[in-house]
PDB file of C-alpha atoms in Angstrom:
ATOM      1  CA  MET T   1      19.428 -98.264 -83.794  1.00  0.00           C
ATOM      2  CA  ASN T   2      16.742 -95.695 -84.603  1.00  0.00           C
ATOM      3  CA  PRO T   3      15.076 -97.017 -87.753  1.00  0.00           C
ATOM      4  CA  TYR T   4      13.239 -93.725 -88.368  1.00  0.00           C
ATOM      5  CA  LYS T   5      16.498 -91.778 -88.260  1.00  0.00           C
ATOM      6  CA  ILE T   6      18.183 -94.211 -90.583  1.00  0.00           C
ATOM      7  CA  LEU T   7      15.407 -93.932 -93.153  1.00  0.00           C
ATOM      8  CA  GLY T   8      15.031 -90.213 -92.608  1.00  0.00           C
ATOM      9  CA  ILE T   9      11.367 -90.293 -91.733  1.00  0.00           C
ATOM     10  CA  PRO T  10       9.200 -89.192 -88.714  1.00  0.00           C
ATOM     11  CA  PRO T  11       7.762 -91.744 -86.234  1.00  0.00           C
ATOM     12  CA  THR T  12       4.327 -90.999 -87.688  1.00  0.00           C
ATOM     13  CA  ALA T  13       5.356 -92.256 -91.143  1.00  0.00           C
ATOM     14  CA  SER T  14       2.900 -94.488 -92.971  1.00  0.00           C
ATOM     15  CA  LYS T  15       3.707 -97.765 -94.613  1.00  0.00           C
ATOM     16  CA  ASP T  16       3.947 -96.074 -97.981  1.00  0.00           C
ATOM     17  CA  GLU T  17       6.323 -93.466 -96.589  1.00  0.00           C
ATOM     18  CA  ILE T  18       8.529 -96.141 -95.023  1.00  0.00           C
ATOM     19  CA  GLU T  19       8.694 -98.029 -98.357  1.00  0.00           C
ATOM     20  CA  ASN T  20       9.428 -94.877-100.363  1.00  0.00           C
ATOM     21  CA  ALA T  21      12.211 -93.864 -97.925  1.00  0.00           C
ATOM     22  CA  TYR T  22      13.739 -97.328 -98.135  1.00  0.00           C
ATOM     23  CA  GLU T  23      13.663 -97.351-101.924  1.00  0.00           C
ATOM     24  CA  ARG T  24      15.368 -93.930-102.056  1.00  0.00           C
ATOM     25  CA  ILE T  25      18.249 -95.174 -99.931  1.00  0.00           C
ATOM     26  CA  VAL T  26      18.642 -98.305-102.032  1.00  0.00           C
ATOM     27  CA  ASP T  27      18.665 -96.231-105.223  1.00  0.00           C
ATOM     28  CA  THR T  28      21.194 -93.811-103.715  1.00  0.00           C
ATOM     29  CA  TYR T  29      23.666 -96.490-102.571  1.00  0.00           C
ATOM     30  CA  GLN T  30      23.911 -98.740-105.642  1.00  0.00           C
ATOM     31  CA  ILE T  31      26.497-101.305-104.625  1.00  0.00           C
ATOM     32  CA  ASP T  32      26.786-102.524-108.206  1.00  0.00           C
ATOM     33  CA  ASN T  33      28.026 -99.079-109.241  1.00  0.00           C
ATOM     34  CA  ALA T  34      30.368 -98.548-106.355  1.00  0.00           C
ATOM     35  CA  ASN T  35      34.106 -98.406-106.786  1.00  0.00           C
ATOM     36  CA  SER T  36      36.408-100.381-104.489  1.00  0.00           C
ATOM     37  CA  ASP T  37      36.880 -97.428-102.086  1.00  0.00           C
ATOM     38  CA  ASP T  38      33.143 -96.916-101.535  1.00  0.00           C
ATOM     39  CA  TYR T  39      31.907-100.466-101.708  1.00  0.00           C
ATOM     40  CA  TYR T  40      31.968-101.330 -98.034  1.00  0.00           C
ATOM     41  CA  LEU T  41      30.513 -97.986 -96.969  1.00  0.00           C
ATOM     42  CA  MET T  42      27.619 -98.394 -99.351  1.00  0.00           C
ATOM     43  CA  GLU T  43      27.133-101.994 -98.270  1.00  0.00           C
ATOM     44  CA  ASP T  44      26.848-100.839 -94.670  1.00  0.00           C
ATOM     45  CA  LYS T  45      24.287 -98.196 -95.643  1.00  0.00           C
ATOM     46  CA  ILE T  46      22.196-100.783 -97.471  1.00  0.00           C
ATOM     47  CA  SER T  47      22.421-103.228 -94.548  1.00  0.00           C
ATOM     48  CA  GLU T  48      21.260-100.489 -92.122  1.00  0.00           C
ATOM     49  CA  ALA T  49      18.353 -99.569 -94.372  1.00  0.00           C
ATOM     50  CA  ASN T  50      17.314-103.220 -94.680  1.00  0.00           C
ATOM     51  CA  GLU T  51      17.308-103.654 -90.918  1.00  0.00           C
ATOM     52  CA  ALA T  52      15.410-100.396 -90.316  1.00  0.00           C
ATOM     53  CA  TYR T  53      12.851-101.221 -92.984  1.00  0.00           C
ATOM     54  CA  ASN T  54      12.196-104.718 -91.650  1.00  0.00           C
ATOM     55  CA  THR T  55      11.863-103.408 -88.105  1.00  0.00           C
ATOM     56  CA  LEU T  56       9.276-100.778 -89.002  1.00  0.00           C
ATOM     57  CA  ILE T  57       7.260-102.997 -91.372  1.00  0.00           C
ATOM     58  CA  ASN T  58       7.145-105.744 -88.758  1.00  0.00           C
ATOM     59  CA  ASP T  59       6.094-103.274 -86.081  1.00  0.00           C
ATOM     60  CA  LEU T  60       3.147-102.250 -88.266  1.00  0.00           C
ATOM     61  CA  LYS T  61       2.278-105.904 -88.815  1.00  0.00           C
ATOM     62  CA  TYR T  62       2.357-106.656 -85.114  1.00  0.00           C
ATOM     63  CA  LYS T  63      -0.010-103.731 -84.471  1.00  0.00           C
ATOM     64  CA  GLU T  64      -2.398-105.265 -86.945  1.00  0.00           C
ATOM     65  CA  ILE T  65      -2.145-108.662 -85.289  1.00  0.00           C
ATOM     66  CA  ARG T  66      -2.748-107.186 -81.844  1.00  0.00           C
ATOM     67  CA  ASN T  67      -5.895-105.552 -83.190  1.00  0.00           C
ATOM     68  CA  LEU T  68      -7.018-108.914 -84.574  1.00  0.00           C
ATOM     69  CA  ILE T  69      -6.429-110.590 -81.180  1.00  0.00           C
ATOM     70  CA  GLU T  70      -8.253-107.742 -79.369  1.00  0.00           C
ATOM     71  CA  ASN T  71     -11.207-108.231 -81.728  1.00  0.00           C
ATOM     72  CA  GLU T  72     -11.097-112.039 -81.132  1.00  0.00           C
ATOM     73  CA  GLN T  73     -10.114-112.785 -84.711  1.00  0.00           C
ATOM     74  CA  PHE T  74      -7.698-115.528 -83.578  1.00  0.00           C
ATOM     75  CA  ILE T  75      -7.576-117.544 -86.786  1.00  0.00           C
ATOM     76  CA  SER T  76      -6.629-114.457 -88.803  1.00  0.00           C
ATOM     77  CA  ALA T  77      -4.122-113.463 -86.153  1.00  0.00           C
ATOM     78  CA  GLU T  78      -2.451-116.857 -86.283  1.00  0.00           C
ATOM     79  CA  THR T  79      -2.371-116.785 -90.093  1.00  0.00           C
ATOM     80  CA  GLU T  80      -0.633-113.420 -90.089  1.00  0.00           C
ATOM     81  CA  LEU T  81       1.867-114.589 -87.446  1.00  0.00           C
ATOM     82  CA  ASN T  82       2.729-117.651 -89.486  1.00  0.00           C
ATOM     83  CA  LEU T  83       3.560-115.455 -92.504  1.00  0.00           C
ATOM     84  CA  ILE T  84       6.291-113.660 -90.532  1.00  0.00           C
ATOM     85  CA  SER T  85       9.653-115.290 -91.001  1.00  0.00           C
ATOM     86  CA  ASP T  86      11.386-114.039 -87.851  1.00  0.00           C
ATOM     87  CA  LYS T  87      10.198-116.491 -85.236  1.00  0.00           C
ATOM     88  CA  ASN T  88      12.910-115.361 -82.815  1.00  0.00           C
ATOM     89  CA  ASN T  89      11.305-111.965 -82.317  1.00  0.00           C
ATOM     90  CA  ALA T  90      10.028-111.249 -78.814  1.00  0.00           C
ATOM     91  CA  GLU T  91       6.767-109.671 -80.000  1.00  0.00           C
ATOM     92  CA  TRP T  92       6.095-112.568 -82.364  1.00  0.00           C
ATOM     93  CA  ASN T  93       6.427-115.063 -79.536  1.00  0.00           C
ATOM     94  CA  TYR T  94       4.268-112.895 -77.190  1.00  0.00           C
ATOM     95  CA  LEU T  95       1.401-112.679 -79.622  1.00  0.00           C
ATOM     96  CA  LYS T  96       1.751-116.315 -80.628  1.00  0.00           C
ATOM     97  CA  GLY T  97       1.514-117.251 -76.961  1.00  0.00           C
ATOM     98  CA  PHE T  98      -1.845-115.561 -76.588  1.00  0.00           C
ATOM     99  CA  VAL T  99      -3.219-117.252 -79.711  1.00  0.00           C
ATOM    100  CA  MET T 100      -2.026-120.682 -78.486  1.00  0.00           C
ATOM    101  CA  LEU T 101      -3.714-120.095 -75.080  1.00  0.00           C
ATOM    102  CA  LYS T 102      -6.934-119.141 -76.847  1.00  0.00           C
ATOM    103  CA  LYS T 103      -6.777-122.427 -78.824  1.00  0.00           C
ATOM    104  CA  GLY T 104      -6.337-124.343 -75.583  1.00  0.00           C
ATOM    105  CA  TRP T 105      -2.733-125.263 -76.202  1.00  0.00           C
ATOM    106  CA  VAL T 106      -1.601-124.172 -72.732  1.00  0.00           C
ATOM    107  CA  GLN T 107       1.959-125.486 -72.659  1.00  0.00           C
ATOM    108  CA  SER T 108       2.737-124.119 -76.128  1.00  0.00           C
ATOM    109  CA  GLY T 109       1.257-120.785 -75.195  1.00  0.00           C
ATOM    110  CA  VAL T 110       3.205-120.551 -71.991  1.00  0.00           C
ATOM    111  CA  ASN T 111       6.434-121.521 -73.799  1.00  0.00           C
ATOM    112  CA  HIS T 112       5.987-118.730 -76.347  1.00  0.00           C
ATOM    113  CA  LEU T 113       5.245-116.146 -73.654  1.00  0.00           C
ATOM    114  CA  LYS T 114       8.278-117.310 -71.731  1.00  0.00           C
ATOM    115  CA  THR T 115      10.428-116.999 -74.832  1.00  0.00           C
ATOM    116  CA  ALA T 116       9.182-113.420 -75.357  1.00  0.00           C
ATOM    117  CA  ALA T 117      10.166-112.505 -71.789  1.00  0.00           C
ATOM    118  CA  GLU T 118      13.598-114.120 -72.221  1.00  0.00           C
ATOM    119  CA  LEU T 119      14.209-112.303 -75.512  1.00  0.00           C
ATOM    120  CA  ASN T 120      13.171-108.924 -74.145  1.00  0.00           C
ATOM    121  CA  PRO T 121      13.553-109.146 -70.309  1.00  0.00           C
ATOM    122  CA  THR T 122      13.176-105.385 -69.836  1.00  0.00           C
ATOM    123  CA  ASN T 123       9.685-105.237 -71.354  1.00  0.00           C
ATOM    124  CA  PRO T 124       7.278-104.634 -68.467  1.00  0.00           C
ATOM    125  CA  GLU T 125       4.275-106.066 -70.304  1.00  0.00           C
ATOM    126  CA  TYR T 126       6.085-109.382 -70.882  1.00  0.00           C
ATOM    127  CA  ARG T 127       7.356-109.545 -67.289  1.00  0.00           C
ATOM    128  CA  GLU T 128       3.948-108.896 -65.796  1.00  0.00           C
ATOM    129  CA  THR T 129       2.326-111.470 -68.054  1.00  0.00           C
ATOM    130  CA  MET T 130       4.758-114.149 -66.795  1.00  0.00           C
ATOM    131  CA  THR T 131       4.110-113.130 -63.192  1.00  0.00           C
ATOM    132  CA  ILE T 132       0.380-113.552 -63.661  1.00  0.00           C
ATOM    133  CA  LEU T 133       0.710-116.849 -65.493  1.00  0.00           C
ATOM    134  CA  SER T 134       3.046-118.263 -62.816  1.00  0.00           C
ATOM    135  CA  ARG T 135       0.274-117.700 -60.311  1.00  0.00           C
ATOM    136  CA  LYS T 136      -2.584-118.996 -62.462  1.00  0.00           C
ATOM    137  CA  ILE T 137      -1.124-121.722 -64.706  1.00  0.00           C
ATOM    138  CA  ASN T 138      -1.961-124.697 -62.544  1.00  0.00           C
ATOM    139  CA  THR T 139      -5.582-123.557 -62.210  1.00  0.00           C
ATOM    140  CA  ILE T 140      -5.813-123.009 -65.957  1.00  0.00           C
ATOM    141  CA  LYS T 141      -4.437-126.471 -66.740  1.00  0.00           C
ATOM    142  CA  GLN T 142      -6.814-128.094 -64.252  1.00  0.00           C
ATOM    143  CA  ASN T 143      -9.801-126.324 -65.847  1.00  0.00           C
ATOM    144  CA  TYR T 144      -8.721-127.411 -69.320  1.00  0.00           C
ATOM    145  CA  ALA T 145      -8.420-130.998 -68.136  1.00  0.00           C
ATOM    146  CA  ARG T 146     -11.876-130.912 -66.540  1.00  0.00           C
ATOM    147  CA  ALA T 147     -13.297-129.330 -69.655  1.00  0.00           C
ATOM    148  CA  ALA T 148     -11.773-132.031 -71.909  1.00  0.00           C
ATOM    149  CA  ALA T 149     -13.048-134.790 -69.627  1.00  0.00           C
ATOM    150  CA  ALA T 150     -16.545-133.257 -69.620  1.00  0.00           C
ATOM    151  CA  ALA T 151     -16.471-132.909 -73.395  1.00  0.00           C
ATOM    152  CA  ASN T 152     -15.692-136.607 -73.806  1.00  0.00           C
ATOM    153  CA  MET T 153     -18.565-137.553 -71.481  1.00  0.00           C
ATOM    154  CA  LYS T 154     -21.054-135.228 -73.140  1.00  0.00           C
ATOM    155  CA  ALA T 155     -19.954-135.343 -76.755  1.00  0.00           C
ATOM    156  CA  ASN T 156     -23.554-135.749 -77.941  1.00  0.00           C
ATOM    157  CA  GLN T 157     -24.689-132.497 -76.349  1.00  0.00           C
ATOM    158  CA  ASN T 158     -24.628-129.619 -78.799  1.00  0.00           C
ATOM    159  CA  ASN T 159     -24.385-127.041 -76.019  1.00  0.00           C
ATOM    160  CA  MET T 160     -21.094-128.360 -74.690  1.00  0.00           C
ATOM    161  CA  ASN T 161     -18.887-125.437 -73.793  1.00  0.00           C
ATOM    162  CA  MET T 162     -15.104-125.839 -73.518  1.00  0.00           C
ATOM    163  CA  CYS T 163     -14.882-122.793 -71.233  1.00  0.00           C
ATOM    164  CA  GLY T 164     -16.123-124.476 -68.078  1.00  0.00           C
ATOM    165  CA  GLY T 165     -17.016-127.980 -69.087  1.00  0.00           C
ATOM    166  CA  ASN T 166     -20.624-127.252 -68.025  1.00  0.00           C
ATOM    167  CA  GLY T 167     -21.854-124.360 -70.084  1.00  0.00           C
ATOM    168  CA  GLY T 168     -19.409-121.846 -68.672  1.00  0.00           C
ATOM    169  CA  ALA T 169     -19.182-122.524 -64.963  1.00  0.00           C
ATOM    170  CA  PRO T 170     -18.376-119.474 -62.813  1.00  0.00           C
ATOM    171  CA  ASN T 171     -15.003-120.870 -61.714  1.00  0.00           C
ATOM    172  CA  GLY T 172     -14.095-122.343 -65.066  1.00  0.00           C
ATOM    173  CA  MET T 173     -11.441-121.566 -67.628  1.00  0.00           C
ATOM    174  CA  CYS T 174     -13.187-118.555 -69.104  1.00  0.00           C
ATOM    175  CA  ASN T 175     -13.191-116.910 -65.709  1.00  0.00           C
ATOM    176  CA  ASP T 176      -9.552-117.701 -65.061  1.00  0.00           C
ATOM    177  CA  MET T 177      -8.332-116.362 -68.396  1.00  0.00           C
ATOM    178  CA  GLY T 178     -10.598-113.316 -68.131  1.00  0.00           C
ATOM    179  CA  ASN T 179      -9.037-112.570 -64.727  1.00  0.00           C
ATOM    180  CA  ILE T 180      -5.606-112.992 -66.094  1.00  0.00           C
ATOM    181  CA  GLY T 181      -6.396-110.561 -68.847  1.00  0.00           C
ATOM    182  CA  ASN T 182      -7.757-107.970 -66.441  1.00  0.00           C
ATOM    183  CA  MET T 183      -4.792-108.367 -64.087  1.00  0.00           C
ATOM    184  CA  MET T 184      -2.253-107.982 -66.857  1.00  0.00           C
ATOM    185  CA  GLY T 185      -3.445-104.599 -68.012  1.00  0.00           C
ATOM    186  CA  GLY T 186      -2.658-102.318 -65.132  1.00  0.00           C
ATOM    187  CA  ASN T 187      -2.010 -98.956 -66.724  1.00  0.00           C
ATOM    188  CA  ALA T 188      -0.673-100.357 -70.007  1.00  0.00           C
ATOM    189  CA  ASN T 189      -2.173-100.231 -73.450  1.00  0.00           C
ATOM    190  CA  PRO T 190       0.371-102.045 -75.624  1.00  0.00           C
ATOM    191  CA  MET T 191      -2.186-102.572 -78.382  1.00  0.00           C
ATOM    192  CA  ASN T 192      -1.431 -99.203 -79.899  1.00  0.00           C
ATOM    193  CA  ASN T 193       2.372 -99.399 -79.548  1.00  0.00           C
ATOM    194  CA  PRO T 194       5.055-101.460 -81.281  1.00  0.00           C
ATOM    195  CA  ALA T 195       6.735-104.160 -79.262  1.00  0.00           C
ATOM    196  CA  GLY T 196       4.541-103.633 -76.205  1.00  0.00           C
ATOM    197  CA  ALA T 197       5.310 -99.991 -75.425  1.00  0.00           C
ATOM    198  CA  ALA T 198       3.138 -98.832 -72.526  1.00  0.00           C
ATOM    199  CA  VAL T 199       0.640 -96.008 -72.516  1.00  0.00           C
ATOM    200  CA  PRO T 200      -2.301 -95.352 -70.115  1.00  0.00           C
ATOM    201  CA  ASN T 201      -5.414 -97.497 -69.961  1.00  0.00           C
ATOM    202  CA  GLY T 202      -7.136-100.214 -71.979  1.00  0.00           C
ATOM    203  CA  GLY T 203      -6.053-102.537 -74.802  1.00  0.00           C
ATOM    204  CA  MET T 204      -4.656-105.989 -74.951  1.00  0.00           C
ATOM    205  CA  GLY T 205      -2.853-105.639 -71.652  1.00  0.00           C
ATOM    206  CA  GLN T 206      -6.170-105.341 -69.923  1.00  0.00           C
ATOM    207  CA  ASN T 207      -7.640-108.479 -71.525  1.00  0.00           C
ATOM    208  CA  PRO T 208      -4.929-110.076 -73.744  1.00  0.00           C
ATOM    209  CA  THR T 209      -6.976-113.193 -74.375  1.00  0.00           C
ATOM    210  CA  GLY T 210      -9.755-111.168 -75.993  1.00  0.00           C
ATOM    211  CA  GLY T 211     -13.164-110.121 -74.832  1.00  0.00           C
ATOM    212  CA  ASN T 212     -14.170-111.657 -71.522  1.00  0.00           C
ATOM    213  CA  GLY T 213     -11.740-114.501 -71.662  1.00  0.00           C
ATOM    214  CA  MET T 214     -11.519-117.866 -73.412  1.00  0.00           C
ATOM    215  CA  ASN T 215     -15.084-118.048 -74.740  1.00  0.00           C
TER     216      ASN T 215
END
């Protein structure tokens, strides 16, 4: 399905243009006014328009969420993700996975990233992410465990840092996640493309956890 073709708009269409195109189709194919011969045809047209509209609007929303993650606005990113109803979408699970990792919920984050790869197994960004995580996950979990133990022992110290358990140790969690982010990028820049489309250089693929890692 080409949602742009269905709505009759170019790929550069803005949100307002998408909404206007959708409304025109809905107005054109008024099911309530259809006779028995045209009813099912018009119903199909409306159904196609609904699917195309939801696809494009969600793609725009995912771009916004990727920008939030890239700018380390993780609470806002999670809030926006929670407002999206389709939790079985590959991109939703991919972005949710990064937010969960940033919060320190390693298993939940990995599960969401794995779901994304299963829902869209041909997506190179998702595949490479899982390859990196499969190599690094045990180290990441160990660093989280050490950080949690250190936090319990030094709860009265205001400068306690969950990245390394000791103010950001060189081999701590921040380093691991930063390395994962750098390794994921390769030549991809999915931040500017819906559903992880790849273009050269930069973006979330280079450092999907934001900034220099889990700070």
